[in-house]
XYZ file of C-alpha atoms in Angstrom:
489
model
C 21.941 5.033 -35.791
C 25.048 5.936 -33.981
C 25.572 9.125 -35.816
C 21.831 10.398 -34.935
C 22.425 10.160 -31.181
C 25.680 11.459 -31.341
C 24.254 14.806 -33.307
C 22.301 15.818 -29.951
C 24.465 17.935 -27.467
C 26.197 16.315 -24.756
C 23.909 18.000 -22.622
C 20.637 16.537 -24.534
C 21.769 12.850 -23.641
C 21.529 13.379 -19.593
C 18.915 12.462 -17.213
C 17.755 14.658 -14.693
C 17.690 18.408 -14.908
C 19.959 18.624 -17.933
C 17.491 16.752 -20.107
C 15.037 19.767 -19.422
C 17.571 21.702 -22.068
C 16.624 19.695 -24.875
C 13.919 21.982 -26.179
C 15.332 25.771 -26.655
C 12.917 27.101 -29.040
C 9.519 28.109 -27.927
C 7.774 24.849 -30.009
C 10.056 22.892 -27.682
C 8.746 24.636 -24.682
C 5.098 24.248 -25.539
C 5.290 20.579 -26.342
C 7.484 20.106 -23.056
C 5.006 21.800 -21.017
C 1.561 20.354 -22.757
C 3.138 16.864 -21.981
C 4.741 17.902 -18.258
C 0.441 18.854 -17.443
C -0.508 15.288 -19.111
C 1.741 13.522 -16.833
C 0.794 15.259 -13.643
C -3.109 14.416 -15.051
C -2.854 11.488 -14.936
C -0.833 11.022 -11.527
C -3.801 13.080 -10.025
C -6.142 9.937 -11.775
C -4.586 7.175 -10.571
C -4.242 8.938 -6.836
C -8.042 9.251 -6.670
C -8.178 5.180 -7.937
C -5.802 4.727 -5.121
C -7.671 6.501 -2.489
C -10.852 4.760 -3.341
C -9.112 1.433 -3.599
C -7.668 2.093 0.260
C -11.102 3.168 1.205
C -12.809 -0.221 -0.175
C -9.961 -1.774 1.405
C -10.707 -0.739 5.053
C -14.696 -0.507 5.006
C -14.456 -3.889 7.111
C -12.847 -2.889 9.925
C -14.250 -0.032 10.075
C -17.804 -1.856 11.024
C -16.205 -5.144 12.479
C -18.517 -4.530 15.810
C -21.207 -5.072 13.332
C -20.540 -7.330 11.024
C -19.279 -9.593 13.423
C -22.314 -9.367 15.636
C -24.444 -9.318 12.053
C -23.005 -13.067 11.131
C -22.667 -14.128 14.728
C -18.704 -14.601 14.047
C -16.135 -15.180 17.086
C -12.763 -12.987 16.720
C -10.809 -15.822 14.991
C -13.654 -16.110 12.124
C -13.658 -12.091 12.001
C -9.937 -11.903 11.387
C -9.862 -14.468 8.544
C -12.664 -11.839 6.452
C -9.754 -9.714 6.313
C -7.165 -12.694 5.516
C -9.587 -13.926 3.030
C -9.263 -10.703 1.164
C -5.585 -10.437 1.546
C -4.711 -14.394 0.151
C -6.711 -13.338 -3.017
C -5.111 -10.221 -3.641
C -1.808 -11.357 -2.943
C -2.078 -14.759 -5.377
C -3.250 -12.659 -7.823
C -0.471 -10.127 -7.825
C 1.792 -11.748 -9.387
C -0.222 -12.357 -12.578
C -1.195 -8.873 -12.578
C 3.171 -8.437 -12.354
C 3.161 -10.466 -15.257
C 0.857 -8.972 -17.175
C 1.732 -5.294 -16.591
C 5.194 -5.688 -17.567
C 4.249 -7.003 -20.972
C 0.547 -5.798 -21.701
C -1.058 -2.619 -21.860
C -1.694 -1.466 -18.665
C -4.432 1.126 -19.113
C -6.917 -1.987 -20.027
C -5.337 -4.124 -16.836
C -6.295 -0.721 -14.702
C -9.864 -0.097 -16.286
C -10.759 -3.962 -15.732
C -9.683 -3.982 -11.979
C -12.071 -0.760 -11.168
C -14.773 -1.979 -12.523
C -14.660 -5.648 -11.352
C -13.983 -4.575 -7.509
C -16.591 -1.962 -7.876
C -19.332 -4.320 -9.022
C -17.804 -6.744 -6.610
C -18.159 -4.322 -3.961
C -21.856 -3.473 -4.977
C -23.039 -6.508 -4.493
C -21.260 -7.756 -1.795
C -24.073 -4.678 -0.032
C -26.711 -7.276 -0.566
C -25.694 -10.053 1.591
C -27.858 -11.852 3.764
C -26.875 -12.809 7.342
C -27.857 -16.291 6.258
C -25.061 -16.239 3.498
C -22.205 -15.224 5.359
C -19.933 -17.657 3.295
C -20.820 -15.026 0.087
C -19.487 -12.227 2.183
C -16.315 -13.681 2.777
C -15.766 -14.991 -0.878
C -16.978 -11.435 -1.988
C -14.062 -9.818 0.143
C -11.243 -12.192 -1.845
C -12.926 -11.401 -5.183
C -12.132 -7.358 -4.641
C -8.787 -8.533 -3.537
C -7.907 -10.068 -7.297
C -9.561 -6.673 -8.626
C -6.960 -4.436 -6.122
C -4.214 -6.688 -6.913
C -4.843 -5.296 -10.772
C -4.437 -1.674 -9.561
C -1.820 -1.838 -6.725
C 0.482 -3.923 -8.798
C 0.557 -1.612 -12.003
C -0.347 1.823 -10.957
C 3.609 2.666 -9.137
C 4.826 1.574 -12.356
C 3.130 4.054 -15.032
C 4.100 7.112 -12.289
C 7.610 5.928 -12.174
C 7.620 6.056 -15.788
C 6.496 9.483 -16.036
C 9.049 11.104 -13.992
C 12.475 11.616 -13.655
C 14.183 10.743 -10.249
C 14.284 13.307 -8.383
C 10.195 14.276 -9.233
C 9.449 10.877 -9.164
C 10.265 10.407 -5.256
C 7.653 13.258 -4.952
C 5.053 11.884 -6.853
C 5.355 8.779 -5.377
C 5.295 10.274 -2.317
C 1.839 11.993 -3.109
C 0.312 8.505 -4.560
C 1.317 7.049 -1.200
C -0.268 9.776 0.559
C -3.611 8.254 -0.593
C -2.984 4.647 1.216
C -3.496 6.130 4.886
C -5.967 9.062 3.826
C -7.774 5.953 2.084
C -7.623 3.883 4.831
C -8.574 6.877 7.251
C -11.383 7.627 5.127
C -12.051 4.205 4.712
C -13.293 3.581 8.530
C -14.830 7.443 8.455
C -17.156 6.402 5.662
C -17.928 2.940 7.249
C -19.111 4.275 10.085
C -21.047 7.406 9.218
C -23.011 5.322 6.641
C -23.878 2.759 9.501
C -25.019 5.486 11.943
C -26.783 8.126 9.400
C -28.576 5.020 8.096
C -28.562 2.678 11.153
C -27.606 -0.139 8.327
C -24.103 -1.270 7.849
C -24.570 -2.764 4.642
C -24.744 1.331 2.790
C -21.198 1.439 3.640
C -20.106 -1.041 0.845
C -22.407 1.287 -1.644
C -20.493 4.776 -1.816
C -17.101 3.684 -3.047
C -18.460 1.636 -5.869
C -20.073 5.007 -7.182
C -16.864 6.910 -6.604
C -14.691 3.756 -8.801
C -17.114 4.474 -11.285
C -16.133 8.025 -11.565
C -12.608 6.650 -11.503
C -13.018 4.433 -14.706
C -14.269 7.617 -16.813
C -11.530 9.408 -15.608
C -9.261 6.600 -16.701
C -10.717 5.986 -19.952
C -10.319 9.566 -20.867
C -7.540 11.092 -19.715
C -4.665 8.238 -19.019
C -3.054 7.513 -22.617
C -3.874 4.371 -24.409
C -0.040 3.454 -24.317
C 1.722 3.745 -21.326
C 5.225 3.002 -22.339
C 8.414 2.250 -19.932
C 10.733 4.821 -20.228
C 14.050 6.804 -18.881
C 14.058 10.230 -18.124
C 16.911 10.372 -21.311
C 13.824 8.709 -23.579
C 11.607 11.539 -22.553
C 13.662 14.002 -23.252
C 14.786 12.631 -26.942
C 11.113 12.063 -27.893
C 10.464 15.966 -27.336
C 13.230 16.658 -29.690
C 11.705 13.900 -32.354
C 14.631 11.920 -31.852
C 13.137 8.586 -29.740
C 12.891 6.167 -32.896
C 16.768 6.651 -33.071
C 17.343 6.248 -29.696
C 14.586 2.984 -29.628
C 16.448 1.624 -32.459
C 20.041 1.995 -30.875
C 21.525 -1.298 -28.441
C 21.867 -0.348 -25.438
C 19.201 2.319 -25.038
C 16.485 0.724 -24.748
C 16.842 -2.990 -24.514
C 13.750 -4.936 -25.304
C 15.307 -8.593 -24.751
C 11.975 -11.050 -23.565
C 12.700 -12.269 -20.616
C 10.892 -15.470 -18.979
C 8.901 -15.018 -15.595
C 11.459 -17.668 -14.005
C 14.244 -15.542 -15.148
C 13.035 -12.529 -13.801
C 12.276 -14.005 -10.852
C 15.741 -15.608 -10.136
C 17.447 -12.181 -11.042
C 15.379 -10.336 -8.284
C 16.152 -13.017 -5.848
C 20.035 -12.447 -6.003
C 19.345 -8.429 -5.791
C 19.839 -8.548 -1.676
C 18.493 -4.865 -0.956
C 15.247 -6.121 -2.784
C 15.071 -9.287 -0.596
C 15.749 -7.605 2.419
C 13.208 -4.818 2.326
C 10.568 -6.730 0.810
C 11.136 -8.217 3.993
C 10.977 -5.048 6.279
C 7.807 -4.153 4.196
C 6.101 -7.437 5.511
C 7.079 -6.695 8.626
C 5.208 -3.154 8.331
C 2.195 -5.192 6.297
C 2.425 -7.659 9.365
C 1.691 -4.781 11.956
C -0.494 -2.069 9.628
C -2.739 -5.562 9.042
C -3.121 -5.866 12.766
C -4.001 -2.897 13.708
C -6.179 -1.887 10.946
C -8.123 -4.947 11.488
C -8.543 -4.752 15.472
C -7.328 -1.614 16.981
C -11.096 0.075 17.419
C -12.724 -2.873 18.559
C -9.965 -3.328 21.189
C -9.883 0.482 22.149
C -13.377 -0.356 22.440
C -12.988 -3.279 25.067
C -10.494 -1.143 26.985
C -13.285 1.918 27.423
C -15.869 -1.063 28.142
C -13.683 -2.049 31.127
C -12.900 1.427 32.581
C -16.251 2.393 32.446
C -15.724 4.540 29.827
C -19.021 3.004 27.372
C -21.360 0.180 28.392
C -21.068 -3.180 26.501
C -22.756 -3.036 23.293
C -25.459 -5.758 23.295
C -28.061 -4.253 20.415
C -27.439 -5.119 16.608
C -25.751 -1.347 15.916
C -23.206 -0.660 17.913
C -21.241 2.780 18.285
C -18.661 3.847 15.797
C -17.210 6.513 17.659
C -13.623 4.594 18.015
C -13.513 4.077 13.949
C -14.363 7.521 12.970
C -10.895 8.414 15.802
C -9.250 6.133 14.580
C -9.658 6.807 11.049
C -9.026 10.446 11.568
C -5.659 9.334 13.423
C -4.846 6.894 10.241
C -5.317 10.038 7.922
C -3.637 12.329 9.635
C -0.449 10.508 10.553
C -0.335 9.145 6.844
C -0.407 12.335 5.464
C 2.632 13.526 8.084
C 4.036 10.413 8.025
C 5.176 10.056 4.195
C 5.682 13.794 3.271
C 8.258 13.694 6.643
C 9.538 10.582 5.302
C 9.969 11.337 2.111
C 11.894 14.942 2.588
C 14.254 13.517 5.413
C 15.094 11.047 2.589
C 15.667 13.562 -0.047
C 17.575 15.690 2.325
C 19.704 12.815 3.680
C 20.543 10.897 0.702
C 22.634 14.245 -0.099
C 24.774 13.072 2.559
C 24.752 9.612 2.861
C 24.156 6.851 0.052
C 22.087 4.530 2.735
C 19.990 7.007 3.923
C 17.153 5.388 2.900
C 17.215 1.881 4.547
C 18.687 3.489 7.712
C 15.597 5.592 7.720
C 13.073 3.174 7.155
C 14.866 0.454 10.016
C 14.783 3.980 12.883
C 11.407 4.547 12.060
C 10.394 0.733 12.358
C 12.119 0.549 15.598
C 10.300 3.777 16.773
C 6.868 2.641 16.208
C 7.377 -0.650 18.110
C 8.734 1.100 20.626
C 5.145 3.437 20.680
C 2.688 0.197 20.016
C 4.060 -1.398 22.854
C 3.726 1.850 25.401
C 0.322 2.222 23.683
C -1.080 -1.275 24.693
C 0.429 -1.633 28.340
C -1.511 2.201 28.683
C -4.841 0.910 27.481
C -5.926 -0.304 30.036
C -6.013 2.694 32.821
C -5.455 5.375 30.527
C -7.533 5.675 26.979
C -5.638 8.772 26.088
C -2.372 8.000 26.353
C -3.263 5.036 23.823
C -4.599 6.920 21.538
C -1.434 9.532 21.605
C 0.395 6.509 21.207
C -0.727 4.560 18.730
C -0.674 7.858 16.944
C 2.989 7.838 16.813
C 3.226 4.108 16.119
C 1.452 4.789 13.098
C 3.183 7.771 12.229
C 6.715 6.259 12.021
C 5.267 3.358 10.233
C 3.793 5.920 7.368
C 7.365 7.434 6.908
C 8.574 4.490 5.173
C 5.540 3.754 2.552
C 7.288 6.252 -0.797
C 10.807 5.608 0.502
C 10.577 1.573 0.106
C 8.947 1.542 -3.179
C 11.338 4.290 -4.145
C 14.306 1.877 -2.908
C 12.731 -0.726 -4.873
C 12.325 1.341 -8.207
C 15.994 2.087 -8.342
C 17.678 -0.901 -7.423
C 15.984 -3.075 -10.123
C 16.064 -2.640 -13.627
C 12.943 -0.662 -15.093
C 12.090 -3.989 -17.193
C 11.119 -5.762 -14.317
C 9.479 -3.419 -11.977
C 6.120 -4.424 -11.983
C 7.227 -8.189 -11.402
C 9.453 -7.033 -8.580
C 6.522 -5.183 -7.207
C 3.883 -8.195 -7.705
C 6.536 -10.149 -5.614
C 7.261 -7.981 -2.539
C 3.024 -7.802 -2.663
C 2.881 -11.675 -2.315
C 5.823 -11.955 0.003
C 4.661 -8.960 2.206
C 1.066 -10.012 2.585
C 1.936 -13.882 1.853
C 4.313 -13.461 5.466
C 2.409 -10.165 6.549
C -1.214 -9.313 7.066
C -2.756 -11.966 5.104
C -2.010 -13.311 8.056
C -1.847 -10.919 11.082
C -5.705 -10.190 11.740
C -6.681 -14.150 11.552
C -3.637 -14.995 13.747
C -4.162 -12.171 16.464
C -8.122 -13.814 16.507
C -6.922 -17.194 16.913
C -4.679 -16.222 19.867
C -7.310 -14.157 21.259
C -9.697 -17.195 21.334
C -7.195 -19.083 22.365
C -6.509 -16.840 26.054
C -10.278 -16.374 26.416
C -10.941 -20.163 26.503
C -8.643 -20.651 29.222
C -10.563 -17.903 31.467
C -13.964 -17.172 32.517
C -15.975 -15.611 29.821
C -15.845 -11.793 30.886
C -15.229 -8.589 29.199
C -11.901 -7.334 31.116
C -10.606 -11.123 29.968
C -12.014 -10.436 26.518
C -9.707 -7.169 26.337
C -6.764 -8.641 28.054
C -6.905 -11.854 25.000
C -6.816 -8.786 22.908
C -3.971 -7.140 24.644
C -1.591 -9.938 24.693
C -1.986 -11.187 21.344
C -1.203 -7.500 20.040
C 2.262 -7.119 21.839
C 3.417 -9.831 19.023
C 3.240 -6.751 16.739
C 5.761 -4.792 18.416
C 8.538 -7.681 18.394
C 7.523 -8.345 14.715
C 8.101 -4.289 14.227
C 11.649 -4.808 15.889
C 12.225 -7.818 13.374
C 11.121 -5.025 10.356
C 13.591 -2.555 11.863
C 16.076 -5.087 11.603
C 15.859 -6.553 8.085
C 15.993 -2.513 6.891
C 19.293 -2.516 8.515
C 20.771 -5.377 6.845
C 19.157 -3.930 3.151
C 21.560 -0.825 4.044
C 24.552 -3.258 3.225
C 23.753 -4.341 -0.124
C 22.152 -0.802 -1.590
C 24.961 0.658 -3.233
C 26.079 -2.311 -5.218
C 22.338 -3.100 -5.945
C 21.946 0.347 -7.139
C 24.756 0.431 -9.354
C 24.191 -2.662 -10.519
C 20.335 -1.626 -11.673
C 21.706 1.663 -13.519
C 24.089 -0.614 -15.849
């Protein structure tokens, strides 16, 4: 065993761009490049899933005028839809965890698009006398995302070696805001081409459907963890040596418990699963209420009348949705070059990064809601570049994740920091931010300028909980190194 690894060049046995020399001969080079076009195949699959699962994802907000006027619901009931959907998707990452880091994950993929499809479907259907359907519709496609968001990083991460893999990443997490953009686009052109909220939950299940076929044919049956040093050796014919050898590839059973005792000693994990709930915290909050309050704030400026008829105007979702694409798309390609760029320099690039930018955006979401109320434009500018410096850090903390814990127990540490970030986060941001809304309006006369000033002063809780975010990225800084090094032995 010993003497077949030791029979490959010194050069053969590195990661990075030294493996690429493993295959000299053009045979080599064919079967190098044939499986190089596989892998970026079936990236460019599980990006479209991702897109349409952030589209499904943010169909609700996108129409919350109307579906909150549809099933008569005040603005604490409308913000637990969205927590509904988050609790569900959150308890059910961790199984998903579970299950991708010991099951084939191709069938755990498959199964989640077409159950939060369906789900999706016939969620179209409801009747306003059934809103309790709705809302238990909306936390069964959270268990069906929680399938696809847990295990999808995972199989990308696998198929690339570090320094592509920050790229690809990068370009899968691209698709969260362009979903979530698209997302409210879709919701409201379907409500005002067809005057009928209810099409907008009926394009996306079409699209997953396109999404499973692609899956079924294209992503490989086995989806296998492996190092960039694996990759290379199985070009060269060599990986049943190198499986076979201690130390290579170590394939030790480890219990869930286990796992999850190891992860909570590894500090830079802890600590920026914690700055990512402060960013789910704020992204929940917005997402859920920002058009319906930028619609208040026009209401009392003059800007629109009040909206009294069953189909209200969508104008602020299709903005906003434009802004949420756009700054997404900025957002992580900025964030995830600065990284590259600075990590040259300085080992903790990446926390410090991710803790400027969260102190940035708070800094922007708090300018953007004291300007609402005299000047629409300056909010929108605003909240523009509170969302932007939130989008910087969506690759770079998964990347921090994926190389400061062992490959073996990635897709548990990721089914974690989706429970804790949602768990703490916007499971239950939306419902809390409609509580305290209802909470200031019952204390005042029932008027609109009271109804957007509720709105306004629950909201400013997001930029303190931003400042929190900023803060716990900081403290991961301290630990990274040692975590890192740690995760490589």
């Amino acid at each position: 065993e010993n003497t077949g690894l030791q029979s490959q060049p010194p050069e053969e046995q590195n990661y990075g761009a030294t493996a690429a020399h493993v295959g000299r001969g053009p045979f080599m080079s064919e079967a190098r490049n044939g499986a190089a076009k596989r892998d970026y195949l079936v990236a460019a699959v599980l990006c479209y899933a991702n897109l349409i699962n952030f589209m499904d994802w943010f169909t609700v907000p996108g129409i919350l005028l109307d579906i909150q006027k549809y099933f008569g619901l005040s603005d604490g009931d409308t913000g637990l839809l969205q927590t509904v959907f988050i609790l569900c998707y959150m308890l059910a990452a961790p199984i998903f965890g579970y299950l991708g880091d010991r099951y084939n994950r191709k069938i755990i993929l498959g199964a989640g698009i077409f159950f939060w499809s369906g789900v999706t479907l016939c969620s179209s259907f409801t009747n306003e006398l059934y809103y309790w359907i709705f809302f238990l519709s909306r936390g069964l496609v959270g268990i069906g995302t929680a399938s696809y968001s847990t295990v999808a990083p995972t199989i990308i991460a696998d198929l690339f070696e570090e320094g592509k893999r920050t790229t690809m990443l990068s370009i899968f997490y691209i698709f969260i805001p362009v979903g979530s953009g698209l997302g409210y686009v879709l919701a409201a052109g379907m409500a005002d081409v067809t005057g009928d909220w209810h099409w907008a939950f009926r394009v996306t299940p079409c699209m997953g459907g396109l999404a499973l076929v692609l899956l079924i044919l294209l992503v490989p049956h086995r989806t296998q963890r492996r190092t960039a040093a694996h990759r290379a050796l199985s070009i060269s014919g060599t990986i049943r040596v190198a499986a076979e050898k201690p130390g290579v590839q170590r394939t030790a059973k480890a219990t869930w418990c286990q796992d999850v005792v190891s992860l909570a000693k590894n500090w830079s994990f802890v600590w920026s699963s914690l700055g990512l709930t402060a960013m789910a915290f704020v992204t929940g909050a917005l997402g859920m209420w920002v058009p319906l309050f930028l619609y208040r704030a026009q209401v009392i400026q003059n800007i629109v009348p009040p909206c009294l008829q069953e189909s209200c105007s969508s104008s602020n979702s299709l903005i906003f949705g434009g802004i949420t694409i756009g700054t997404g798309i900025l957002g992580v390609i900025t964030g995830a070059e600065i990284a590259r760029r600075l990590r040259k320099i300085n080992n903790k690039a990446d926390p410090l990064l991710c803790a400027t930018s969260m102190f940035i955006s708070a800094l922007c979401l708090y300018v953007a809601l004291m300007a609402a109320e005299r000047n629409i434009l300056s909010t929108f500018i605003f909240i523009a570049l509170g969302e932007l410096f939130l989008s910087v850090n969506w690759a770079v903390v998964t990347d921090i994740l994926l190389y400061v814990v062992t490959p073996r127990r990635q897709s548990t540490a990721i089914a974690l920091q989706i429970l804790v970030s949602h768990l703490l986060g916007d499971a239950g941001s939306p419902y809390l931010i409609g509580v305290m809304s209802n909470a200031i309006q019952a204390r005042h006369a029932n008027s609109f300028r009271w109804s957007f000033w509720s709105m306004q002063y629950s909201f400013i809780l997001c930029a303190f909980v931003g400042v929190f975010g900023g803060g716990f990225f900081l403290l991961t800084s301290f630990f990274i190194e040692e975590d890192r090094k740690e995760a490589e032995r």
